[in-house]
Coordinates of C-alpha atoms in Angstrom, one line a residue:
Chain A
M1 CA -6.5 7.8 -9.8
K2 CA -8.5 4.7 -8.7
K3 CA -8.6 3.4 -12.3
L4 CA -4.9 4.0 -12.8
I5 CA -4.0 2.1 -9.7
F6 CA -6.4 -0.8 -10.5
A7 CA -4.9 -1.0 -14.1
A8 CA -1.4 -1.1 -12.7
F9 CA -2.4 -3.8 -10.2
I10 CA -3.9 -6.0 -13.1
A11 CA -0.9 -5.3 -15.3
F12 CA 1.5 -6.4 -12.6
W13 CA -0.2 -9.7 -12.0
A14 CA -0.6 -10.2 -15.8
S15 CA 3.1 -9.8 -16.4
V16 CA 4.2 -11.9 -13.4
M17 CA 1.8 -14.7 -14.4
T18 CA 3.0 -14.6 -18.0
V19 CA 6.6 -15.0 -17.0
A20 CA 5.6 -17.9 -14.7
A21 CA 3.6 -19.5 -17.4
L22 CA 6.3 -19.1 -20.1
S23 CA 8.9 -20.5 -17.7
W24 CA 6.7 -23.5 -16.9
L25 CA 5.8 -24.2 -20.5
S26 CA 9.3 -23.8 -22.0
P27 CA 11.5 -26.9 -22.5
E28 CA 14.2 -27.4 -19.8
P29 CA 17.5 -26.0 -21.1
V30 CA 19.7 -28.9 -22.2
A31 CA 22.6 -29.4 -19.8
R32 CA 25.7 -28.4 -21.6
D33 CA 28.6 -30.8 -22.0
D34 CA 31.6 -29.3 -20.2
S35 CA 33.8 -32.3 -20.8
A36 CA 35.5 -30.6 -23.7
L37 CA 36.6 -27.6 -21.6
P38 CA 40.3 -27.2 -20.8
E39 CA 41.3 -28.6 -17.4
Y40 CA 43.0 -26.5 -14.7
T41 CA 44.2 -27.2 -11.2
L42 CA 44.0 -24.8 -8.3
E43 CA 47.8 -24.4 -8.6
E44 CA 47.4 -23.1 -12.2
V45 CA 44.5 -20.8 -11.1
A46 CA 46.7 -19.4 -8.3
E47 CA 49.1 -18.0 -10.9
H48 CA 46.4 -15.5 -12.0
N49 CA 46.0 -13.7 -8.8
T50 CA 46.2 -10.0 -9.9
L51 CA 43.9 -7.4 -11.5
D52 CA 46.0 -7.9 -14.7
S53 CA 45.0 -11.5 -14.9
C54 CA 42.3 -12.6 -12.5
W55 CA 41.1 -16.2 -12.6
K56 CA 38.7 -17.8 -10.0
A57 CA 37.5 -21.3 -9.3
I58 CA 33.7 -21.3 -8.6
E59 CA 31.7 -24.5 -8.1
G60 CA 34.1 -26.7 -10.1
K61 CA 34.6 -24.3 -13.0
V62 CA 37.3 -21.8 -13.8
Y63 CA 36.6 -18.2 -14.9
D64 CA 38.8 -15.4 -16.2
F65 CA 37.3 -12.2 -14.8
T66 CA 40.1 -9.9 -15.8
D67 CA 37.9 -7.9 -18.3
Y68 CA 34.8 -7.9 -16.0
I69 CA 36.3 -6.4 -12.8
P70 CA 35.9 -2.7 -13.9
D71 CA 32.1 -3.4 -14.4
H72 CA 31.5 -5.0 -11.0
P73 CA 29.5 -2.8 -8.6
T74 CA 32.1 -3.0 -5.8
P75 CA 35.5 -1.4 -5.9
P76 CA 38.1 -3.6 -7.7
R77 CA 39.9 -4.5 -4.5
I78 CA 36.9 -6.5 -3.3
M79 CA 37.2 -8.9 -6.2
E80 CA 41.0 -8.7 -6.3
A81 CA 41.1 -10.4 -2.9
W82 CA 39.6 -13.6 -4.5
C83 CA 41.7 -13.6 -7.7
G84 CA 43.7 -16.9 -8.1
R85 CA 41.5 -18.7 -5.5
E86 CA 38.6 -21.0 -4.9
A87 CA 35.9 -18.2 -4.8
T88 CA 32.7 -20.1 -4.5
E89 CA 32.2 -18.7 -1.0
A90 CA 32.5 -15.1 -2.3
M91 CA 29.9 -15.8 -4.9
R92 CA 27.5 -17.5 -2.5
T93 CA 27.9 -15.1 0.4
K94 CA 29.2 -11.7 -0.9
G95 CA 30.9 -11.7 2.5
I96 CA 27.6 -10.7 4.1
G97 CA 25.8 -14.0 3.9
R98 CA 23.8 -13.2 0.8
D99 CA 24.0 -15.1 -2.4
H100 CA 24.6 -13.3 -5.7
S101 CA 21.4 -12.8 -7.8
P102 CA 20.4 -15.3 -10.5
A103 CA 21.3 -12.6 -13.1
A104 CA 24.8 -12.3 -11.6
W105 CA 25.3 -16.1 -11.8
A106 CA 24.2 -16.0 -15.4
M107 CA 26.6 -13.1 -16.2
M108 CA 29.6 -15.4 -15.4
E109 CA 28.9 -17.6 -18.4
P110 CA 30.9 -15.6 -21.0
Y111 CA 34.0 -15.6 -18.7
L112 CA 34.1 -19.4 -18.3
I113 CA 37.5 -20.8 -19.5
G114 CA 37.7 -24.3 -18.1
R115 CA 37.0 -27.0 -15.5
L116 CA 38.7 -27.4 -12.2
V117 CA 40.4 -30.7 -11.6
E118 CA 42.2 -32.3 -8.7
E119 CA 46.0 -32.2 -8.8
D120 CA 47.6 -35.5 -9.7
Chain B
M1 CA 4.5 28.1 6.8
S2 CA 2.1 28.0 3.8
A3 CA 0.3 24.9 2.6
S4 CA 2.3 24.7 -0.6
M5 CA 5.6 25.1 1.4
A6 CA 4.5 22.3 3.7
R7 CA 3.7 20.0 0.8
K8 CA 6.9 20.8 -1.0
L9 CA 8.9 20.0 2.2
V10 CA 7.2 16.6 2.4
W11 CA 8.0 15.8 -1.2
A12 CA 11.6 17.1 -0.7
I13 CA 12.1 14.6 2.2
A14 CA 10.5 11.9 0.0
L15 CA 12.9 12.6 -2.8
L16 CA 16.0 12.7 -0.5
P17 CA 16.8 9.0 -1.0
L18 CA 16.5 9.5 -4.8
A19 CA 19.2 12.2 -4.6
F20 CA 21.6 9.9 -2.8
F21 CA 20.7 7.1 -5.2
L22 CA 21.5 9.2 -8.2
S23 CA 24.8 10.4 -6.7
G24 CA 25.9 6.7 -6.5
L25 CA 25.3 5.9 -10.2
T26 CA 28.1 5.3 -12.6
A27 CA 28.5 4.9 -16.3
A28 CA 28.1 1.1 -15.9
D29 CA 24.4 1.7 -14.8
F30 CA 23.7 3.1 -18.3
A31 CA 26.0 0.7 -20.2
D32 CA 23.3 -1.4 -21.9
I33 CA 19.5 -1.9 -21.7
Q34 CA 19.9 -4.6 -19.0
A35 CA 22.0 -2.3 -16.8
L36 CA 19.5 0.5 -17.4
L37 CA 16.5 -1.7 -16.5
N38 CA 18.3 -2.9 -13.4
M39 CA 19.1 0.6 -12.4
L40 CA 15.4 1.7 -12.9
G41 CA 14.3 -1.4 -11.0
R42 CA 16.4 -0.3 -8.0
L43 CA 15.4 3.3 -8.4
T44 CA 11.6 2.5 -8.2
G45 CA 12.3 0.4 -5.1
V46 CA 14.2 3.2 -3.4
L47 CA 11.5 5.8 -4.2
G48 CA 8.6 3.5 -3.5
L49 CA 9.9 2.7 0.0
A50 CA 10.7 6.4 0.7
F51 CA 7.1 7.3 -0.3
L52 CA 5.7 4.5 1.8
L53 CA 7.5 5.5 4.9
L54 CA 6.7 9.2 4.5
S55 CA 3.1 8.4 3.9
A56 CA 3.1 6.4 7.1
A57 CA 4.7 9.4 8.9
L58 CA 2.0 11.7 7.7
S59 CA -0.8 9.5 9.0
A60 CA 0.1 10.2 12.7
R61 CA -2.7 12.8 13.1
V62 CA -0.9 14.8 15.8
P63 CA -3.2 17.7 16.7
G64 CA -1.7 21.0 15.3
F65 CA 0.6 19.2 12.9
D66 CA -2.0 19.5 10.2
Q67 CA -2.2 23.3 10.5
P68 CA 0.6 24.2 8.0
F69 CA -1.0 21.9 5.4
G70 CA -4.3 23.7 5.7
G71 CA -6.0 21.0 7.8
L72 CA -6.0 17.3 8.2
T73 CA -8.0 16.5 5.1
K74 CA -5.4 18.4 3.0
L75 CA -2.6 16.6 4.9
W76 CA -4.3 13.3 4.0
H77 CA -4.4 14.3 0.4
S78 CA -0.5 14.2 0.5
H79 CA -0.7 10.9 2.4
H80 CA -3.0 9.5 -0.2
L81 CA -0.9 10.7 -3.2
L82 CA 2.3 9.4 -1.6
G83 CA 0.7 6.0 -0.9
A84 CA -0.6 5.7 -4.5
A85 CA 2.7 6.7 -6.0
S86 CA 4.5 4.2 -3.7
L87 CA 2.2 1.4 -4.8
L88 CA 2.7 2.2 -8.5
L89 CA 6.5 2.4 -8.1
L90 CA 6.7 -0.8 -6.1
L91 CA 4.6 -2.7 -8.6
A92 CA 7.1 -1.6 -11.3
H93 CA 10.1 -2.5 -9.1
P94 CA 10.1 -6.3 -9.4
V95 CA 8.9 -6.3 -13.0
L96 CA 11.8 -4.0 -14.0
L97 CA 14.3 -6.2 -12.2
M98 CA 12.8 -9.3 -13.8
L99 CA 13.1 -7.7 -17.2
A100 CA 16.7 -6.7 -16.5
A101 CA 17.5 -10.3 -15.7
A102 CA 15.6 -11.6 -18.8
G103 CA 18.6 -10.7 -20.9
H104 CA 20.3 -13.7 -19.4
G105 CA 17.5 -16.0 -20.2
Q106 CA 13.9 -16.8 -19.3
D107 CA 15.0 -19.1 -16.4
V108 CA 17.1 -16.3 -14.9
A109 CA 14.1 -13.9 -15.1
M110 CA 11.9 -16.5 -13.4
A111 CA 14.5 -17.1 -10.7
T112 CA 14.8 -13.4 -10.1
L113 CA 11.1 -13.1 -9.5
F114 CA 10.7 -16.4 -7.6
P115 CA 14.0 -17.4 -6.0
P116 CA 14.4 -20.4 -3.6
L117 CA 12.5 -19.9 -0.3
S118 CA 15.8 -19.5 1.5
D119 CA 16.2 -16.1 -0.2
I120 CA 14.7 -14.1 2.7
A121 CA 15.6 -10.7 1.2
T122 CA 13.5 -11.3 -1.9
W123 CA 10.6 -13.0 -0.1
S124 CA 10.3 -10.3 2.5
G125 CA 10.0 -7.8 -0.3
W126 CA 7.3 -10.0 -2.0
L127 CA 5.4 -10.3 1.3
A128 CA 5.6 -6.5 1.8
L129 CA 4.2 -5.9 -1.7
V130 CA 1.4 -8.4 -1.3
L131 CA 0.4 -6.9 2.1
M132 CA 0.5 -3.5 0.4
M133 CA -1.9 -4.7 -2.3
I134 CA -4.2 -6.0 0.4
F135 CA -4.1 -2.9 2.6
L136 CA -4.5 -0.5 -0.3
A137 CA -7.2 -2.4 -2.2
P138 CA -10.0 -0.9 -0.1
S139 CA -8.4 2.5 -0.2
F140 CA -8.6 2.6 -3.9
A141 CA -12.0 0.8 -3.9
F142 CA -10.8 -2.2 -5.9
F143 CA -13.9 -4.1 -4.8
G144 CA -16.5 -1.4 -4.3
P145 CA -16.7 1.3 -1.6
P146 CA -15.2 0.0 1.7
N147 CA -16.8 -0.2 5.1
Y148 CA -15.0 2.3 7.3
E149 CA -14.1 0.1 10.2
R150 CA -13.0 -2.8 8.0
W151 CA -10.9 -0.5 5.9
K152 CA -9.3 0.8 9.0
R153 CA -8.4 -2.7 10.3
I154 CA -7.0 -3.7 6.9
H155 CA -5.1 -0.5 6.6
A156 CA -3.2 -1.4 9.8
L157 CA -1.4 -4.0 7.7
A158 CA 0.7 -1.0 6.5
G159 CA 2.8 -1.5 9.7
P160 CA 4.0 -5.0 8.9
A161 CA 4.3 -4.1 5.2
A162 CA 6.7 -1.2 6.0
I163 CA 8.8 -3.4 8.4
L164 CA 9.1 -6.2 5.8
A165 CA 10.0 -3.6 3.1
L166 CA 12.7 -2.2 5.4
I167 CA 14.1 -5.7 6.0
H168 CA 14.1 -6.3 2.3
T169 CA 16.0 -3.1 1.7
F170 CA 18.5 -3.5 4.5
L171 CA 19.4 -7.0 3.2
F172 CA 20.0 -5.8 -0.3
S173 CA 21.3 -2.3 0.5
R174 CA 23.6 -1.5 -2.3
T175 CA 21.7 1.4 -3.7
M176 CA 23.6 4.4 -2.3
P177 CA 27.2 5.3 -1.8
M178 CA 29.0 4.6 1.5
N179 CA 26.7 4.0 4.5
L180 CA 24.1 6.4 3.3
D181 CA 21.6 3.6 2.9
T182 CA 21.6 2.8 6.6
W183 CA 21.3 6.5 7.6
V184 CA 18.6 7.4 5.1
W185 CA 16.4 4.4 5.8
S186 CA 16.9 4.6 9.5
L187 CA 15.8 8.3 9.5
L188 CA 12.7 7.6 7.4
A189 CA 11.9 4.5 9.4
L190 CA 12.2 6.5 12.6
L191 CA 9.8 9.1 11.3
A192 CA 7.3 6.4 10.4
V193 CA 7.8 4.5 13.7
G194 CA 7.4 7.8 15.6
A195 CA 4.2 8.5 13.8
M196 CA 2.8 5.1 14.6
A197 CA 3.9 5.3 18.2
W198 CA 2.0 8.6 18.6
R199 CA -1.1 7.1 16.9
F200 CA -1.3 3.8 18.8
V201 CA 0.4 4.5 22.1
F202 CA 0.7 8.2 23.1
S203 CA -2.5 9.6 21.5
R204 CA -4.5 7.0 23.4
R205 CA -3.0 8.0 26.7
I206 CA -2.6 11.7 26.4
G207 CA -4.3 12.8 23.2
R208 CA -7.8 11.6 24.1
L209 CA -9.8 13.9 26.4
N210 CA -12.5 12.5 28.6
H211 CA -16.0 14.0 28.2
K212 CA -19.5 13.1 29.4
L213 CA -22.5 13.1 27.1
V214 CA -24.9 15.4 28.8
A215 CA -27.6 16.0 26.1
V216 CA -28.8 14.7 22.8
D217 CA -30.9 17.0 20.6
R218 CA -32.7 15.6 17.6
V219 CA -32.1 18.0 14.8
A220 CA -33.9 15.9 12.1
N221 CA -34.9 12.3 11.8
N222 CA -31.4 11.3 10.8
V223 CA -29.3 14.0 12.5
I224 CA -28.5 14.5 16.2
E225 CA -26.5 17.0 18.1
L226 CA -24.6 15.8 21.1
T227 CA -23.5 18.0 24.0
L228 CA -20.3 16.9 25.7
A229 CA -19.2 18.2 29.1
P230 CA -15.4 18.3 29.4
G231 CA -13.6 16.4 32.2
R232 CA -10.4 17.7 33.8
R233 CA -8.8 18.8 30.5
R234 CA -10.6 21.0 28.0
L235 CA -10.2 21.0 24.3
K236 CA -8.9 24.2 22.8
Y237 CA -10.2 24.7 19.3
H238 CA -11.4 27.1 16.6
A239 CA -14.9 27.3 15.1
G240 CA -15.1 24.9 12.2
N241 CA -12.6 22.3 13.5
F242 CA -13.4 18.7 13.7
I243 CA -12.5 15.9 16.2
Y244 CA -12.2 12.2 16.5
M245 CA -14.8 11.1 19.0
T246 CA -15.1 7.6 20.6
P247 CA -18.3 6.8 22.5
Y248 CA -18.3 4.1 25.2
D249 CA -21.7 2.7 25.4
N250 CA -22.2 -1.1 25.2
R251 CA -25.8 -0.6 24.1
L252 CA -24.8 0.8 20.8
E253 CA -25.3 -1.6 17.9
A254 CA -22.2 -0.4 16.3
G255 CA -19.3 2.0 17.0
H256 CA -18.8 1.2 20.8
G257 CA -15.2 2.2 21.5
E258 CA -14.6 3.1 17.8
E259 CA -13.3 6.5 16.9
H260 CA -14.9 8.5 14.1
P261 CA -14.4 12.0 12.8
Y262 CA -17.2 14.6 13.5
T263 CA -17.3 18.3 13.1
L264 CA -17.8 20.5 16.1
S265 CA -20.9 22.7 15.9
S266 CA -20.3 24.7 19.0
S267 CA -18.5 28.0 19.5
P268 CA -15.2 27.7 21.3
T269 CA -16.6 30.2 23.9
E270 CA -19.1 27.6 25.0
E271 CA -18.6 25.6 28.2
N272 CA -19.4 22.3 26.5
L273 CA -18.6 20.8 23.1
R274 CA -21.4 20.2 20.6
V275 CA -21.2 17.7 17.8
A276 CA -23.7 17.3 14.9
I277 CA -23.9 13.7 13.5
K278 CA -25.8 12.6 10.5
D279 CA -26.6 9.0 9.8
L280 CA -24.1 8.2 7.1
G281 CA -22.7 4.8 8.1
D282 CA -23.0 2.0 10.6
A283 CA -21.6 3.8 13.6
S284 CA -23.2 7.2 12.8
R285 CA -26.6 5.3 12.4
A286 CA -26.2 3.5 15.7
I287 CA -25.3 6.6 17.6
Q288 CA -28.6 8.2 16.6
T289 CA -30.2 6.3 19.5
I290 CA -27.5 7.1 22.1
E291 CA -28.6 8.3 25.5
P292 CA -27.0 10.9 27.8
G293 CA -24.8 9.8 30.6
C294 CA -22.1 7.8 28.8
R295 CA -18.4 8.5 28.6
V296 CA -16.9 9.7 25.3
T297 CA -13.3 10.6 24.5
V298 CA -12.4 13.4 22.1
E299 CA -9.1 13.8 20.2
G300 CA -8.2 16.9 18.3
P301 CA -8.8 19.5 17.1
Y302 CA -8.1 19.0 13.4
G303 CA -8.8 20.9 10.3
R304 CA -8.2 24.5 9.3
F305 CA -11.3 25.4 7.3
F306 CA -11.4 29.0 8.3
P307 CA -7.9 30.7 8.5
T308 CA -9.4 33.1 11.0
S309 CA -12.6 32.1 12.6
D310 CA -13.0 34.9 15.2
T311 CA -13.2 37.8 12.8
T312 CA -14.2 38.3 9.2
E313 CA -11.4 40.2 7.4
S314 CA -12.7 40.1 3.8
S315 CA -16.0 39.5 2.1
E316 CA -16.9 35.8 2.3
L317 CA -19.2 33.4 0.5
W318 CA -20.2 30.2 2.3
V319 CA -21.7 27.3 0.4
A320 CA -23.1 24.5 2.5
G321 CA -24.8 21.3 1.4
G322 CA -26.9 19.2 3.9
I323 CA -24.9 18.2 7.0
G324 CA -22.0 20.3 5.5
I325 CA -23.7 23.2 7.3
T326 CA -22.0 22.2 10.6
P327 CA -18.7 24.1 10.4
F328 CA -20.7 27.2 9.3
L329 CA -23.2 26.8 12.1
A330 CA -20.2 26.7 14.5
R331 CA -18.8 29.9 13.0
M332 CA -22.2 31.6 13.2
R333 CA -22.7 30.7 16.8
H334 CA -19.1 31.9 17.5
L335 CA -19.6 35.2 15.7
V336 CA -22.8 35.8 17.7
A337 CA -21.1 34.9 20.9
L338 CA -18.3 37.4 20.2
G339 CA -20.7 40.1 18.8
E340 CA -18.7 40.1 15.5
G341 CA -20.1 40.7 12.1
G342 CA -18.9 40.8 8.5
D343 CA -19.9 40.8 4.8
I344 CA -20.9 37.1 4.7
Q345 CA -23.2 35.4 2.2
L346 CA -24.3 31.9 3.1
I347 CA -26.0 29.7 0.4
Y348 CA -27.4 26.6 2.1
C349 CA -28.2 23.9 -0.4
V350 CA -30.6 21.0 0.4
Q351 CA -33.0 19.0 -1.7
D352 CA -36.2 20.6 -0.4
E353 CA -37.4 22.8 2.4
A354 CA -38.1 19.8 4.6
R355 CA -34.4 18.8 4.6
L356 CA -33.2 22.1 6.0
L357 CA -31.2 21.4 9.2
Y358 CA -31.2 24.0 12.0
A359 CA -33.6 26.1 9.9
N360 CA -34.9 28.3 12.7
E361 CA -31.6 28.7 14.5
L362 CA -29.8 29.6 11.2
T363 CA -32.4 32.3 10.4
E364 CA -32.1 33.6 13.9
L365 CA -28.3 33.6 13.9
A366 CA -28.2 35.3 10.5
D367 CA -30.4 38.1 11.8
R368 CA -28.1 38.7 14.8
I369 CA -24.9 38.9 12.7
P370 CA -24.4 42.3 11.2
G371 CA -23.9 42.0 7.4
F372 CA -24.9 38.4 7.2
V373 CA -27.2 37.2 4.4
L374 CA -28.7 33.7 4.3
T375 CA -30.1 32.2 1.1
H376 CA -31.5 28.7 0.4
H377 CA -31.1 26.6 -2.7
F378 CA -33.5 23.7 -3.2
F379 CA -32.2 21.1 -5.6
Y380 CA -35.7 19.6 -6.3
Q381 CA -37.0 23.0 -7.4
E382 CA -34.0 24.5 -9.1
G383 CA -31.8 21.6 -10.1
P384 CA -28.0 21.6 -9.6
I385 CA -26.8 25.0 -8.5
S386 CA -25.9 27.2 -11.5
V387 CA -23.4 30.0 -11.9
E388 CA -26.4 32.3 -12.5
F389 CA -27.8 31.4 -9.1
L390 CA -24.5 32.2 -7.5
K391 CA -24.2 35.6 -9.3
E392 CA -27.8 36.5 -8.6
N393 CA -27.7 35.7 -4.9
C394 CA -24.2 36.9 -4.2
S395 CA -23.0 40.5 -4.9
N396 CA -19.4 41.0 -6.0
L397 CA -18.9 37.2 -6.2
D398 CA -15.5 37.5 -7.8
Q399 CA -14.2 39.5 -4.9
R400 CA -15.0 37.0 -2.1
E401 CA -13.1 34.3 -0.2
V402 CA -15.2 31.2 -0.8
Y403 CA -15.8 28.3 1.7
I404 CA -17.5 25.2 0.6
C405 CA -18.6 22.2 2.7
G406 CA -21.0 19.6 1.4
P407 CA -21.3 16.5 -0.7
M408 CA -18.6 16.0 -3.4
P409 CA -20.9 16.7 -6.4
L410 CA -22.0 20.0 -5.0
N411 CA -18.4 20.8 -4.0
R412 CA -17.1 20.1 -7.5
T413 CA -20.0 22.0 -9.2
V414 CA -19.5 25.2 -7.2
Q415 CA -15.7 25.0 -7.6
S416 CA -16.0 24.8 -11.4
H417 CA -18.5 27.7 -11.5
L418 CA -16.1 29.8 -9.4
R419 CA -13.2 28.8 -11.7
S420 CA -15.3 29.8 -14.8
I421 CA -15.7 33.3 -13.5
G422 CA -12.0 33.5 -12.8
L423 CA -11.7 33.0 -9.1
P424 CA -8.2 31.8 -8.3
Y425 CA -7.8 28.5 -6.4
S426 CA -6.2 30.3 -3.5
R427 CA -9.5 32.0 -2.7
I428 CA -11.5 28.7 -2.7
H429 CA -11.5 26.8 0.6
T430 CA -13.1 23.4 0.9
E431 CA -13.7 21.0 3.8
E432 CA -14.1 17.4 2.6
F433 CA -15.6 14.8 4.8
E434 CA -15.5 11.9 2.4
L435 CA -12.1 10.6 3.3
L436 CA -11.4 8.1 0.6

């Protein structure tokens, strides 16, 4: 028992340290050029405010989450409330003051469809 | 309630959050390897916290509560197992969640493990885990055998660790359907807090009985027997029980105001308590020079070495090693006091004749108990006790209930001999005094 626990203790720190070292040694990801993305205004986003077509503006970008909603951990109505809107607040607070996880932020990437621009 | 029932009940409560967790799973949790790793990461967190809280609840040491488990040392075995399982699960917990996030890139994995400092939920979990490693390191002898008092002080970090782990869980809290999270964790937290409240508040006020040290007998050069006269409230106990005793004597080099477990060597029929103490550590060494007159407090009784200590219902074999004679001495004194007898064979194992404790009294007591046979085994002459020695010196060995109390090597040797002749575990009773 003592040996098993000690082995697990060492394995834990070894894995954590490895991830930290890899992350420190790897090159910084190159910032992607978003300028080629289509431009949308909040007015255009607002047209997609249903579960059948759900767009959201988050931190200056526009996402189409229509296909993702069934996979989200909460019931669909939670996300539906933010369809067609500026939803940065929902992402950052989940309505309970807690940010979404880094993994959740990364999961948005495939649903990115454009940039948010001011209306003329 | 039987010991196995009591243990099963503990594990059932420990697994309760798992049942709720599983009931909240959907197909999406198994959709791909990332979802699966994430689900396992949350599952290990849920189980680990449940085990941690229940382990804390079991550490309360409420007198009587250990009885269904077959004594406090057996209860602590469950405490120890739950704690070990909890640490293993909680070590896996962040690693699994990190691996689940690694599917989105290395930087996401890193950010999952080490988010910005403003992420209180994650950092409270981290702090709880680091505290756990600190307070469990001596328990699993990471850096050699621990010193008892230091171990105890470090182990108290379990309190803050559990609180931080609860904060961590309440902040995340999306592991179970509806509001079950809140209910389940509140219930387990209440059990743990109740246990701690007993240990650190109530047991000090109502659990500790005042006694006065009235006599000190020198049994051997490293063993003393204390006689304690009760104050207003008397301790009710059975022969073979043990207590936690706290001496209050400023002149002691170590152990003043510290509680330590000692076996009672007196018969419950006696007016006073008697406690035999061998020099095994700092406090038990210092107490060898204690003088009568000081105040001591006594908390207990604990242990259930003998299921019935007043009478002898079946043939018994007792195997004692060194200071492990104490519970047997108590029972012999008790049988003599009650005028009871029984088919009892005592094998007392020591290194050589000079190390026999209570040699004269044991011979005398053995003579006065009808049916009692006392045999000695000397390690320096005969080597480790053999199965042949047991067979030669104990008639119908395979028919007896066996009680073993002594150092772990002796305990293990005798147990393996008994197993080799087909004695079932249910007939082998042991009292361990090495707690870690």
